[in-house]
XYZ file of C-alpha atoms in Angstrom:
689
model
C 0.011 -0.004 -0.002
C 3.018 2.268 0.427
C 5.516 3.309 -2.233
C 5.350 5.517 -5.336
C 2.135 4.085 -6.739
C 0.266 4.772 -3.524
C 1.388 8.277 -2.648
C -1.586 10.443 -1.647
C -2.888 13.027 -4.058
C -3.748 11.047 -7.207
C -6.738 9.052 -8.344
C -6.260 6.234 -10.816
C -9.007 4.151 -12.499
C -7.720 0.871 -11.113
C -6.023 1.820 -7.876
C -6.143 -1.522 -6.101
C -2.574 -2.879 -6.126
C -1.489 -4.140 -2.678
C -5.110 -3.785 -1.504
C -5.727 -3.817 2.236
C -8.197 -6.602 1.768
C -6.948 -8.769 -1.127
C -3.366 -10.088 -0.784
C -2.022 -12.721 -3.128
C -1.094 -15.203 -0.359
C -2.293 -15.501 3.267
C 0.203 -15.948 6.141
C -0.671 -15.607 9.820
C 1.641 -13.835 12.252
C 4.233 -16.257 13.476
C 4.184 -18.206 10.220
C 7.250 -18.406 7.917
C 5.896 -15.325 6.108
C 5.972 -13.279 9.343
C 8.510 -14.119 12.061
C 7.430 -13.938 15.713
C 7.982 -10.282 16.520
C 7.999 -9.980 20.319
C 10.010 -8.218 22.991
C 12.525 -5.900 21.351
C 10.863 -6.540 17.980
C 7.554 -4.916 19.036
C 8.698 -1.578 17.600
C 9.529 -3.319 14.310
C 6.063 -4.833 14.284
C 4.526 -1.421 15.005
C 6.463 0.103 12.112
C 5.441 -2.676 9.706
C 1.790 -2.335 10.741
C 1.864 1.436 10.171
C 3.421 1.022 6.746
C 0.869 -1.690 5.894
C -1.954 0.719 6.717
C -0.552 3.456 4.508
C 1.990 5.473 6.473
C 5.195 6.096 4.545
C 8.878 6.586 5.165
C 10.286 9.013 6.159
C 6.891 10.558 6.950
C 4.149 10.693 7.868
C 4.377 8.127 10.682
C 2.122 7.516 13.709
C 2.740 9.569 16.827
C 4.254 6.567 18.596
C 7.007 6.284 16.002
C 7.528 9.818 14.673
C 10.494 11.432 16.363
C 11.205 8.265 18.354
C 14.786 7.690 19.430
C 16.364 4.864 17.537
C 13.893 5.024 14.619
C 16.691 4.403 12.156
C 17.657 1.255 14.037
C 14.026 0.084 14.004
C 13.896 0.619 10.235
C 17.150 -1.252 9.778
C 15.892 -4.150 11.902
C 12.678 -4.300 9.837
C 14.740 -4.540 6.692
C 16.872 -7.262 8.245
C 13.760 -9.374 8.707
C 13.245 -9.309 4.920
C 9.708 -7.977 5.408
C 10.492 -4.316 4.626
C 11.620 -3.829 1.072
C 14.166 -1.184 0.025
C 11.417 1.025 -1.443
C 9.701 1.237 1.937
C 6.850 -1.196 1.201
C 5.956 -4.219 3.270
C 5.969 -7.685 1.739
C 2.378 -8.490 0.749
C 2.038 -11.662 2.798
C 3.374 -9.960 5.912
C 1.094 -6.985 5.320
C -1.957 -9.217 5.209
C -0.921 -11.163 8.321
C -0.388 -7.955 10.296
C -3.732 -6.511 9.318
C -5.538 -9.747 9.974
C -3.948 -10.225 13.355
C -4.569 -6.672 14.595
C -7.874 -5.705 16.267
C -10.159 -3.707 13.955
C -10.390 -0.821 16.410
C -6.595 -0.397 16.412
C -6.531 -0.428 12.586
C -9.320 2.159 12.300
C -7.557 4.453 14.817
C -4.322 4.279 12.831
C -6.227 4.913 9.578
C -7.883 8.025 11.013
C -4.547 9.231 12.328
C -3.116 8.774 8.830
C -5.965 10.840 7.343
C -5.312 13.534 9.979
C -1.635 13.759 9.105
C -2.114 13.836 5.323
C -4.738 16.559 5.516
C -2.696 18.561 8.067
C 0.078 18.639 5.492
C -2.415 20.142 3.017
C -2.228 17.187 0.644
C -5.181 15.336 -0.917
C -5.625 11.700 -0.036
C -5.737 10.571 -3.656
C -5.694 6.799 -4.135
C -5.210 6.369 -0.408
C -8.835 7.465 0.044
C -10.003 4.718 -2.326
C -8.057 2.035 -0.466
C -9.179 3.266 2.942
C -12.810 3.184 1.789
C -12.450 -0.338 0.371
C -10.840 -1.501 3.597
C -13.997 -0.535 5.494
C -13.016 2.816 7.041
C -16.000 5.122 7.368
C -14.817 8.704 7.612
C -16.668 11.771 6.332
C -13.410 13.379 5.138
C -12.562 10.332 2.998
C -16.108 10.188 1.659
C -16.036 13.892 0.825
C -12.793 13.662 -1.083
C -14.005 10.653 -3.062
C -17.259 12.430 -3.878
C -15.439 15.578 -5.017
C -13.089 13.521 -7.161
C -16.041 11.750 -8.752
C -17.766 15.056 -9.465
C -14.655 16.307 -11.290
C -14.444 13.357 -13.667
C -18.187 12.806 -14.087
C -18.453 14.399 -17.521
C -15.157 13.118 -18.901
C -14.698 9.677 -17.310
C -18.039 8.395 -16.041
C -16.731 4.870 -15.479
C -14.184 6.160 -12.963
C -16.900 8.331 -11.461
C -19.111 5.276 -10.866
C -16.304 3.609 -8.921
C -15.495 6.724 -6.895
C -19.150 7.302 -5.939
C -19.423 3.657 -4.853
C -16.338 4.025 -2.669
C -17.761 7.237 -1.162
C -20.770 5.173 -0.152
C -18.459 2.680 1.559
C -16.752 5.569 3.344
C -20.022 6.731 4.847
C -21.928 8.790 2.271
C -25.698 8.545 2.501
C -27.491 6.386 -0.078
C -29.097 9.419 -1.724
C -26.144 11.796 -1.345
C -25.243 12.843 -4.872
C -27.870 10.424 -6.210
C -28.439 12.515 -9.339
C -24.736 12.483 -10.203
C -24.457 8.805 -9.469
C -27.394 8.232 -11.786
C -25.728 10.351 -14.476
C -22.571 8.276 -14.239
C -24.519 5.006 -14.415
C -26.491 6.237 -17.411
C -23.332 7.413 -19.187
C -21.780 3.932 -19.067
C -25.023 2.338 -20.280
C -26.397 0.954 -16.973
C -29.905 2.273 -17.524
C -31.521 0.107 -14.854
C -29.226 1.393 -12.096
C -29.693 4.991 -13.285
C -33.475 4.576 -13.404
C -33.640 3.132 -9.861
C -31.580 5.975 -8.478
C -33.636 8.753 -10.047
C -36.875 7.047 -9.071
C -35.878 7.200 -5.412
C -34.493 10.723 -5.800
C -37.559 12.228 -7.485
C -39.819 10.657 -4.851
C -38.271 12.906 -2.164
C -40.246 16.020 -1.118
C -37.348 18.324 -2.077
C -34.788 16.296 -3.996
C -31.251 17.646 -4.302
C -29.910 18.267 -7.820
C -33.481 18.043 -9.121
C -32.793 19.324 -12.629
C -29.953 16.864 -13.170
C -32.159 14.058 -11.865
C -34.810 14.962 -14.399
C -32.193 15.067 -17.207
C -31.153 11.525 -16.292
C -34.736 10.319 -16.024
C -35.552 11.797 -19.437
C -32.471 10.134 -21.002
C -33.437 6.805 -19.523
C -37.009 7.044 -20.829
C -35.653 7.907 -24.283
C -33.300 4.916 -24.242
C -36.274 2.726 -23.349
C -38.038 3.914 -26.482
C -40.593 5.989 -24.568
C -39.672 9.531 -25.572
C -43.117 10.872 -24.655
C -42.290 10.007 -21.027
C -39.135 12.090 -21.344
C -41.237 15.033 -22.440
C -43.665 14.448 -19.588
C -40.808 14.420 -17.097
C -39.638 17.833 -18.281
C -43.249 19.047 -18.195
C -43.391 17.952 -14.547
C -40.190 19.907 -13.844
C -41.748 23.092 -15.273
C -40.119 26.163 -16.850
C -39.325 27.805 -13.499
C -36.849 25.056 -12.629
C -35.684 24.307 -16.185
C -32.669 26.630 -16.594
C -30.030 25.022 -18.840
C -32.084 21.901 -19.509
C -34.529 23.725 -21.785
C -32.776 22.585 -25.039
C -32.890 18.970 -23.851
C -36.579 19.310 -23.047
C -37.200 20.735 -26.534
C -35.525 17.701 -28.113
C -37.824 15.399 -26.129
C -40.962 17.427 -26.799
C -40.380 17.806 -30.544
C -39.475 14.144 -30.832
C -42.751 13.154 -29.189
C -44.768 15.456 -31.477
C -45.316 18.497 -29.237
C -43.497 21.331 -30.959
C -45.836 23.933 -29.493
C -44.870 22.987 -25.926
C -41.193 23.139 -26.933
C -41.589 26.637 -28.328
C -43.390 27.824 -25.195
C -40.748 26.320 -22.939
C -37.845 27.835 -24.845
C -39.536 31.229 -24.754
C -40.033 30.928 -20.975
C -36.504 29.683 -20.312
C -34.024 31.881 -22.201
C -30.385 30.738 -22.077
C -28.341 31.870 -19.084
C -24.724 31.519 -18.129
C -21.581 31.674 -20.210
C -21.542 30.370 -23.824
C -19.438 27.287 -23.174
C -18.857 24.639 -25.833
C -21.520 22.490 -24.191
C -24.030 25.336 -23.936
C -23.503 26.255 -27.591
C -23.844 22.592 -28.628
C -27.184 22.284 -26.872
C -28.430 25.607 -28.246
C -27.494 24.677 -31.813
C -29.174 21.286 -31.358
C -32.578 22.726 -30.505
C -32.295 25.461 -33.140
C -31.401 22.937 -35.881
C -34.108 20.549 -34.763
C -36.748 23.289 -34.899
C -35.599 24.140 -38.435
C -36.251 20.568 -39.545
C -39.929 21.283 -38.968
C -40.051 24.490 -41.030
C -40.373 25.385 -44.710
C -36.582 25.476 -45.235
C -35.339 22.202 -43.727
C -32.135 22.392 -45.791
C -30.889 24.915 -43.211
C -31.182 22.403 -40.382
C -28.415 20.003 -41.371
C -25.480 22.466 -41.157
C -26.818 23.658 -37.771
C -27.024 20.125 -36.386
C -23.590 19.241 -37.741
C -22.136 22.258 -35.929
C -23.947 21.170 -32.784
C -22.338 17.752 -33.059
C -18.921 19.340 -33.628
C -19.287 21.485 -30.502
C -20.435 18.498 -28.431
C -17.385 16.562 -29.622
C -15.105 19.448 -28.666
C -16.652 19.815 -25.225
C -15.847 16.205 -24.250
C -18.937 16.244 -22.026
C -20.842 13.050 -21.270
C -24.133 14.459 -20.018
C -27.495 12.670 -20.111
C -29.322 13.378 -23.383
C -32.646 12.243 -24.900
C -30.782 12.148 -28.235
C -27.231 13.145 -29.086
C -26.530 15.978 -31.560
C -24.560 13.477 -33.638
C -27.513 11.116 -33.946
C -29.869 13.984 -34.794
C -27.488 15.323 -37.448
C -27.148 11.828 -38.958
C -30.911 11.333 -38.986
C -31.356 14.690 -40.654
C -28.758 13.783 -43.291
C -30.340 10.389 -44.023
C -33.796 11.919 -44.192
C -32.414 14.511 -46.611
C -30.952 11.881 -48.960
C -27.326 12.396 -47.882
C -26.254 9.180 -46.126
C -22.580 9.866 -46.921
C -22.773 13.063 -44.843
C -24.320 11.019 -42.026
C -21.282 8.712 -42.179
C -18.836 11.580 -41.610
C -20.827 12.989 -38.701
C -21.170 9.596 -37.008
C -17.494 8.709 -37.384
C -16.495 12.018 -35.768
C -18.987 11.537 -32.928
C -17.771 7.992 -32.241
C -14.112 9.084 -32.312
C -14.895 11.828 -29.764
C -16.920 9.511 -27.509
C -19.986 11.731 -27.845
C -22.646 10.817 -25.308
C -20.455 8.307 -23.495
C -20.765 4.536 -23.664
C -24.555 4.747 -23.556
C -24.665 6.523 -26.933
C -22.147 4.322 -28.782
C -24.552 1.537 -29.792
C -26.997 3.977 -31.342
C -24.288 5.857 -33.230
C -22.966 2.593 -34.634
C -26.447 1.408 -35.594
C -27.162 4.654 -37.432
C -23.843 4.185 -39.197
C -25.053 0.720 -40.207
C -28.289 2.216 -41.494
C -26.382 4.703 -43.638
C -24.252 1.850 -45.042
C -27.315 -0.289 -45.742
C -29.030 2.550 -47.554
C -25.932 3.055 -49.700
C -26.094 -0.679 -50.574
C -23.021 -1.618 -48.585
C -24.234 -4.649 -46.604
C -20.750 -5.683 -45.411
C -20.061 -2.292 -43.843
C -23.506 -2.319 -42.289
C -22.852 -5.675 -40.631
C -19.488 -4.504 -39.294
C -21.139 -1.494 -37.682
C -23.844 -3.747 -36.224
C -21.146 -5.893 -34.635
C -19.502 -2.834 -33.137
C -22.858 -1.693 -31.722
C -23.562 -5.007 -30.031
C -20.210 -5.018 -28.236
C -19.995 -1.256 -27.593
C -20.481 -1.526 -23.854
C -21.092 -4.085 -21.102
C -24.880 -3.767 -21.118
C -27.562 -5.188 -23.406
C -28.917 -2.878 -26.087
C -31.594 -0.492 -24.871
C -35.090 -1.119 -26.284
C -34.815 1.870 -28.649
C -31.589 0.413 -30.104
C -33.014 -3.092 -30.206
C -35.770 -1.848 -32.504
C -33.194 -0.134 -34.753
C -31.125 -3.332 -34.861
C -34.167 -5.460 -35.657
C -35.142 -3.152 -38.526
C -31.586 -3.300 -39.859
C -31.712 -7.089 -39.856
C -35.011 -6.975 -41.707
C -33.669 -4.450 -44.221
C -30.494 -6.380 -44.936
C -32.408 -9.637 -45.394
C -34.892 -7.932 -47.731
C -32.173 -6.333 -49.816
C -30.294 -9.643 -49.977
C -33.428 -11.478 -51.174
C -32.992 -13.995 -48.368
C -36.579 -14.998 -47.660
C -35.707 -17.414 -44.866
C -33.575 -14.827 -43.041
C -36.229 -12.173 -43.639
C -38.822 -14.314 -41.850
C -36.475 -14.874 -38.914
C -35.591 -11.188 -38.728
C -39.248 -10.276 -38.874
C -39.985 -12.494 -35.891
C -37.269 -10.722 -33.910
C -38.593 -7.344 -35.010
C -42.097 -8.228 -33.849
C -40.701 -8.820 -30.371
C -38.614 -5.605 -30.403
C -41.481 -3.350 -31.494
C -43.620 -4.413 -28.525
C -41.166 -2.743 -26.119
C -41.198 0.762 -27.611
C -43.510 3.505 -28.776
C -43.281 5.613 -31.919
C -41.359 8.909 -31.937
C -39.968 11.271 -34.571
C -36.481 9.856 -34.353
C -37.551 6.247 -35.030
C -39.405 6.760 -38.339
C -36.673 5.081 -40.421
C -37.010 1.667 -38.744
C -40.829 1.927 -38.791
C -40.709 2.612 -42.523
C -38.535 -0.455 -43.137
C -40.828 -2.596 -40.992
C -43.838 -1.316 -42.955
C -42.331 -2.550 -46.208
C -41.372 -5.930 -44.726
C -44.843 -6.367 -43.268
C -46.389 -5.726 -46.675
C -44.090 -8.221 -48.289
C -44.819 -10.896 -45.695
C -48.578 -10.114 -45.578
C -48.245 -9.085 -41.934
C -49.408 -5.473 -42.196
C -51.789 -5.906 -39.311
C -48.789 -6.368 -37.019
C -47.604 -2.790 -37.583
C -50.783 -0.928 -38.511
C -51.384 0.662 -35.092
C -47.728 1.765 -34.845
C -47.967 3.359 -38.278
C -51.201 5.070 -37.291
C -49.281 6.571 -34.365
C -46.509 7.687 -36.730
C -48.881 9.452 -39.129
C -50.702 11.023 -36.168
C -47.391 12.275 -34.716
C -46.385 13.792 -38.074
C -49.829 15.369 -38.300
C -49.347 17.088 -34.951
C -46.091 18.516 -36.319
C -47.901 19.634 -39.533
C -46.237 16.957 -41.670
C -42.733 18.434 -41.992
C -41.312 17.270 -45.355
C -37.901 16.337 -43.960
C -39.359 13.791 -41.561
C -42.452 12.654 -43.485
C -41.012 12.127 -47.006
C -39.042 8.889 -46.306
C -42.068 7.412 -44.539
C -44.319 8.281 -47.527
C -41.800 6.586 -49.789
C -41.868 3.499 -47.596
C -45.660 3.540 -47.824
C -45.452 3.729 -51.636
C -43.221 0.620 -51.669
C -45.525 -1.176 -49.234
C -48.510 -0.384 -51.403
C -46.732 -1.802 -54.463
C -45.984 -5.023 -52.610
C -49.553 -5.205 -51.269
C -50.971 -4.771 -54.769
C -52.962 -1.796 -53.549
C -53.007 1.180 -55.939
C -55.613 2.914 -53.734
C -53.182 2.889 -50.793
C -50.390 4.143 -53.036
C -52.205 7.237 -54.333
C -52.234 9.435 -51.202
C -48.593 8.841 -50.475
C -47.557 9.501 -54.075
C -49.564 12.745 -53.903
C -47.874 13.674 -50.632
C -44.455 13.253 -52.263
C -45.512 15.505 -55.137
C -46.732 18.181 -52.679
C -43.514 17.999 -50.675
C -41.395 18.424 -53.819
C -41.717 22.166 -53.469
C -39.627 22.121 -50.284
C -37.641 18.909 -50.638
C -35.303 17.723 -53.382
C -35.528 14.220 -52.019
C -39.317 14.353 -52.300
C -39.090 15.327 -55.977
C -36.735 12.419 -56.677
C -38.934 9.948 -54.813
C -42.048 11.286 -56.529
C -40.418 10.641 -59.899
C -39.422 7.187 -58.690
C -42.963 6.410 -57.593
C -44.378 7.609 -60.907
C -41.888 5.404 -62.769
C -42.883 2.381 -60.721
C -46.539 2.879 -61.521
C -45.801 3.206 -65.247
C -43.653 0.046 -65.195
C -46.315 -1.942 -63.441
C -48.873 -0.754 -65.956
C -46.451 -1.759 -68.801
C -46.679 1.774 -70.209
C -43.274 3.302 -69.693
C -40.449 4.976 -71.541
C -37.039 3.418 -70.853
C -35.424 6.888 -70.683
C -37.869 8.063 -68.006
C -37.288 4.949 -65.911
C -33.535 5.288 -66.253
C -33.682 8.939 -65.155
C -35.783 8.002 -62.121
C -33.477 5.096 -61.223
C -30.345 7.230 -61.437
C -32.075 9.918 -59.439
C -32.691 7.424 -56.639
C -29.042 6.390 -56.689
C -27.983 10.027 -56.461
C -29.873 10.554 -53.199
C -28.252 7.564 -51.524
C -30.676 4.862 -52.663
C -28.753 2.804 -55.233
C -30.505 -0.449 -54.311
C -33.934 1.075 -54.898
C -32.779 2.588 -58.215
C -31.328 -0.704 -59.461
C -34.486 -2.548 -58.462
C -36.629 -0.136 -60.471
C -34.424 -0.393 -63.546
C -34.153 -4.201 -63.280
C -37.890 -4.678 -62.966
C -38.524 -2.382 -65.903
C -35.990 -4.375 -67.963
C -37.918 -7.557 -67.281
C -41.062 -5.924 -68.712
C -39.451 -4.104 -71.640
C -40.954 -4.932 -75.035
C -37.926 -3.844 -77.039
C -34.652 -5.681 -76.605
C -32.694 -2.442 -76.790
C -34.714 -1.041 -73.886
C -34.081 -4.183 -71.918
C -30.301 -3.942 -72.521
C -30.300 -0.248 -71.680
C -32.204 -0.698 -68.419
C -30.145 -3.690 -67.373
C -26.976 -1.713 -68.011
C -28.418 1.058 -65.842
C -29.226 -1.412 -63.037
C -25.755 -2.907 -63.244
C -24.149 0.527 -63.200
C -26.128 1.555 -60.116
C -25.819 -1.780 -58.330
C -22.451 -3.205 -59.484
C -21.920 -6.928 -59.020
C -19.267 -9.332 -60.298
C -18.538 -9.031 -64.066
C -20.405 -11.407 -66.283
C -18.337 -14.354 -67.513
C -19.333 -13.821 -71.104
C -17.124 -10.830 -71.609
C -16.985 -8.516 -74.613
C -20.173 -8.108 -76.581
C -21.918 -10.672 -74.421
C -21.795 -8.407 -71.332
C -25.012 -6.671 -72.365
C -26.653 -10.001 -73.140
C -25.638 -11.397 -69.799
C -26.433 -8.362 -67.723
C -29.279 -10.145 -66.013
C -26.486 -11.994 -64.216
C -25.275 -8.688 -62.843
C -28.584 -7.798 -61.278
C -29.588 -9.728 -58.140
C -32.850 -11.621 -58.200
C -34.484 -9.166 -55.826
C -33.808 -6.288 -58.247
C -36.280 -7.762 -60.698
C -38.543 -9.817 -58.489
C -39.400 -7.684 -55.486
C -40.596 -4.622 -57.320
C -43.761 -6.001 -58.900
C -47.096 -6.490 -57.268
C -46.248 -10.060 -56.446
C -46.028 -9.749 -52.727
C -42.589 -11.381 -52.410
C -39.345 -12.011 -54.257
C -38.916 -15.280 -56.151
C -38.049 -17.819 -53.441
C -35.815 -19.785 -55.820
C -33.168 -17.024 -55.687
C -32.894 -17.109 -59.507
C -32.844 -13.941 -61.585
C -35.536 -13.292 -64.205
C -33.177 -14.270 -67.035
C -32.139 -17.448 -65.202
C -35.756 -18.453 -64.765
C -36.275 -17.872 -68.480
C -33.278 -20.028 -69.390
C -34.460 -22.669 -66.900
C -37.877 -22.899 -68.553
C -36.267 -23.410 -71.972
C -33.884 -25.989 -70.532
C -36.833 -27.922 -69.097
C -38.414 -27.872 -72.554
C -35.374 -29.832 -73.779
C -33.680 -27.066 -75.748
C -29.938 -27.061 -76.361
C -27.674 -24.112 -75.546
C -27.836 -23.004 -79.194
C -31.643 -23.214 -79.245
C -31.872 -21.297 -75.976
C -29.589 -18.600 -77.370
C -31.668 -18.281 -80.540
C -34.872 -18.034 -78.515
C -33.780 -15.180 -76.238
C -31.056 -13.480 -78.316
C -27.966 -14.562 -76.405
C -24.980 -16.647 -77.446
C -24.764 -20.385 -76.672
C -21.805 -19.624 -74.450
C -23.837 -17.203 -72.346
C -26.648 -19.741 -72.109
C -24.112 -22.272 -70.816
C -22.924 -19.772 -68.203
C -26.521 -19.249 -67.024
C -27.005 -23.003 -66.619
C -23.726 -23.375 -64.677
C -24.716 -20.541 -62.373
C -28.155 -22.082 -61.773
C -26.512 -25.355 -60.793
C -24.459 -23.554 -58.159
C -27.393 -21.575 -56.803
C -29.682 -24.601 -56.594
C -26.957 -26.900 -55.243
C -27.308 -29.426 -58.066
C -24.470 -31.872 -58.562
C -25.510 -33.136 -62.016
C -27.641 -32.125 -64.972
C -30.419 -34.520 -63.986
C -30.449 -33.143 -60.447
C -30.555 -29.610 -61.895
C -33.658 -30.476 -63.912
C -35.398 -31.841 -60.809
C -34.508 -28.769 -58.760
C -35.565 -26.443 -61.581
C -39.018 -28.076 -61.704
C -39.344 -27.503 -57.965
C -38.060 -23.929 -58.186
C -40.210 -22.873 -61.131
C -43.357 -24.514 -59.828
C -46.262 -25.959 -61.758
C -46.432 -25.592 -65.518
C -42.937 -26.887 -66.216
C -43.158 -30.674 -66.527
C -40.137 -32.692 -67.594
C -39.452 -32.498 -71.372
C-alpha cells in the first residue's frame, strides 16, 4: 500500500494494487511469512503495521513512531527481517498477516490518524482514500474527497466516477447523497436500470437535491427505453421555472414526441443563461437545428445540427441526453438523402466519444443504417457488430428496434426470404417494447415494407397510425415525413394496392416544393406505376433510377431499372435498363465478356432487383434472376444451348454460363439433379421435357 504508486494526491481508475483486503497469499503472524515479533521486535512490528496501513517513510508516521529515538535502528531491523523492502513497502504476505492479526479498532484508529496527518500537510488523499474506503473505514473526510473527485471526472470519465461514488458510499456517504450525479454516471456507461432506480428514489423525495440533473437523467433513460413521450412528460413535470439550462434537452424530447408547441413555449419561458461554453452552444444549436427541420426550409437544419455535433465533440462532455446531436445530425442527413454526410458525422462523434458509452450503440447502428441505404451490406454488418459489443450492457429497447429493422432491411435487400422471416420475428418482439417517436421513423418505414411483403401489415398498422398522427401534430414536416411516404409507396406496391399508393404519391408531389428528395422519390414512384402498368419509356425509368441512386438509394434505383428491364418490349430497352441497373448496383462481371456483357447483364442484377418490385407480394423464393428463370424454362423444354440462345437473343456460351450458375445456386451436382431442382423452383407448368 506504500511506495510511489500509492502516494496520496492522485486518483487512478484501477487503484487496487496491494489492496488492504486482497493479498495474493495468506500468512498468519508467526508463520514463515511473518517471524514472531516480540520483545525488542515490538517496535519493528509497530512500524510494519503502520506502513501496511498506509503510512510512509520518512513521513508521515504515527505519533508513537515519529521522532522516536532509535527510529533508524528500528527501520534497519525491519529490513533485516526481509519484510520491509528497500522502497519502503511491506511484503504483501506480511502486510496481510499484520492486518488480519490486529484488532479492527486499532486499525481504524491508525487509519484516522493517517488521514489527519495527510490533511494537516495540506495534501489530498488521492488513491489512499480509495483504499481506505475499500478496507472498510468510514470517515466523512474520506467520503467527501471521493465524492469531489467523482464530481470532477463525471463528464469526462463516467466509469471512474461510478467507482468513486461507490467508494464514497463505503466511506459513509448517505445512499441518496449525490444520487443525481451517481445516476448520471450510471446512465453514461449504459447501466440504464441502475440509473433509473436511483432517479426514481431521488424524485420521490419532497425536495430532491440536484433536481434538474435528476430529471435530465430520467428523461435520457425514458428515451433509451423507447418511450420519448415520457421524457417530455418528465420535463413538463419539472416546469419552466426550474428548467434553466435543460430547456434545449426538453425541446428535443418534446419535438421528438410530437409536441413542438410545448417546446416553443418552454424555450420562450427559459431563455439561455450563463456563459456560452462549448456544451451550452452545442445544446443551443441542437434545438435550433431541430426546430428548423420542422419548417419550410429544412435544408438549413443539417449544417446547424452538424455544428452542434462538432461542439459536443469538442466539449468532451458526457451528459444525459434524450438524443445526441450526432444522432440527430445523422438522422437529418439520411432523411435529406445524404447518407454519406451522415457517415462523416457519425465517425467524428464516435471518435470523440460523444454521449459516453450509452450513446455508442445507437451511433454505430445509425452508421449501419447509412451503409445499408448506400447498398453496402458488409459495412452495415461491421457497424452492427460494433454496436452490439459497444459496452457491457444489453442494447436499450430503442436500439433493439433499430437493430431489428436493420436485420429486416439487410435480409430484404439480400433477397434472403428465410432470413427475412427470422428477422421479422425478432422485429415483432422488439417493437412491442417501444412507442413511436420522430427519431424512429426510419425503422418503422422499413418494418412497414417488410410487413407488406410478408402479408403481416396488421402487425404494424397501429404503430404506423401513431407515426402518421405524430407527423400530423407537427404539420407533416417534409424532412421527416417524405421517407415514410416513400416506404408507404413501396408497401402499397408489394400489397398490390393502388388505392393505398395514391395518397402517399400525392404527398411526395406536394412535398417536392420544399424537398429535393421528395421530388426524386415522386419521380421514382411515378416510374414504378408506369412500369407496373407496362406503359413506360425506358429513358424516363432510367432517369428516375439514377435519381434514386444520387440521393443515396442505389439499391432502390437498381431494383426499379431491373424490374422495368424484365417488362421491356424492345430488346434495346431491356439492354439499356439492365446496363443502368448494373451501373447503379455493381456486381461481379459477367463471364461472357466482350459483346456478351449486355446479353448477360441479367447476371449482374440480383434476383431481388427484378422480383421484389412488382405487385407479387414477395421475391422469387428460388433465388434465380428473371433471365435465369427464363433459361431454366427453356432448358426444361429440352432445348440445347444454341436453341436457348436463338430463342432469347444470347450466345450459346452465355446460355451455358446461365445454366452453370443455376446449378451452383440450386446446389445441383448433375444435370439430372438440376432439372429436378428447376421443376421445384419454377413450380407448376414446367413438366419434364
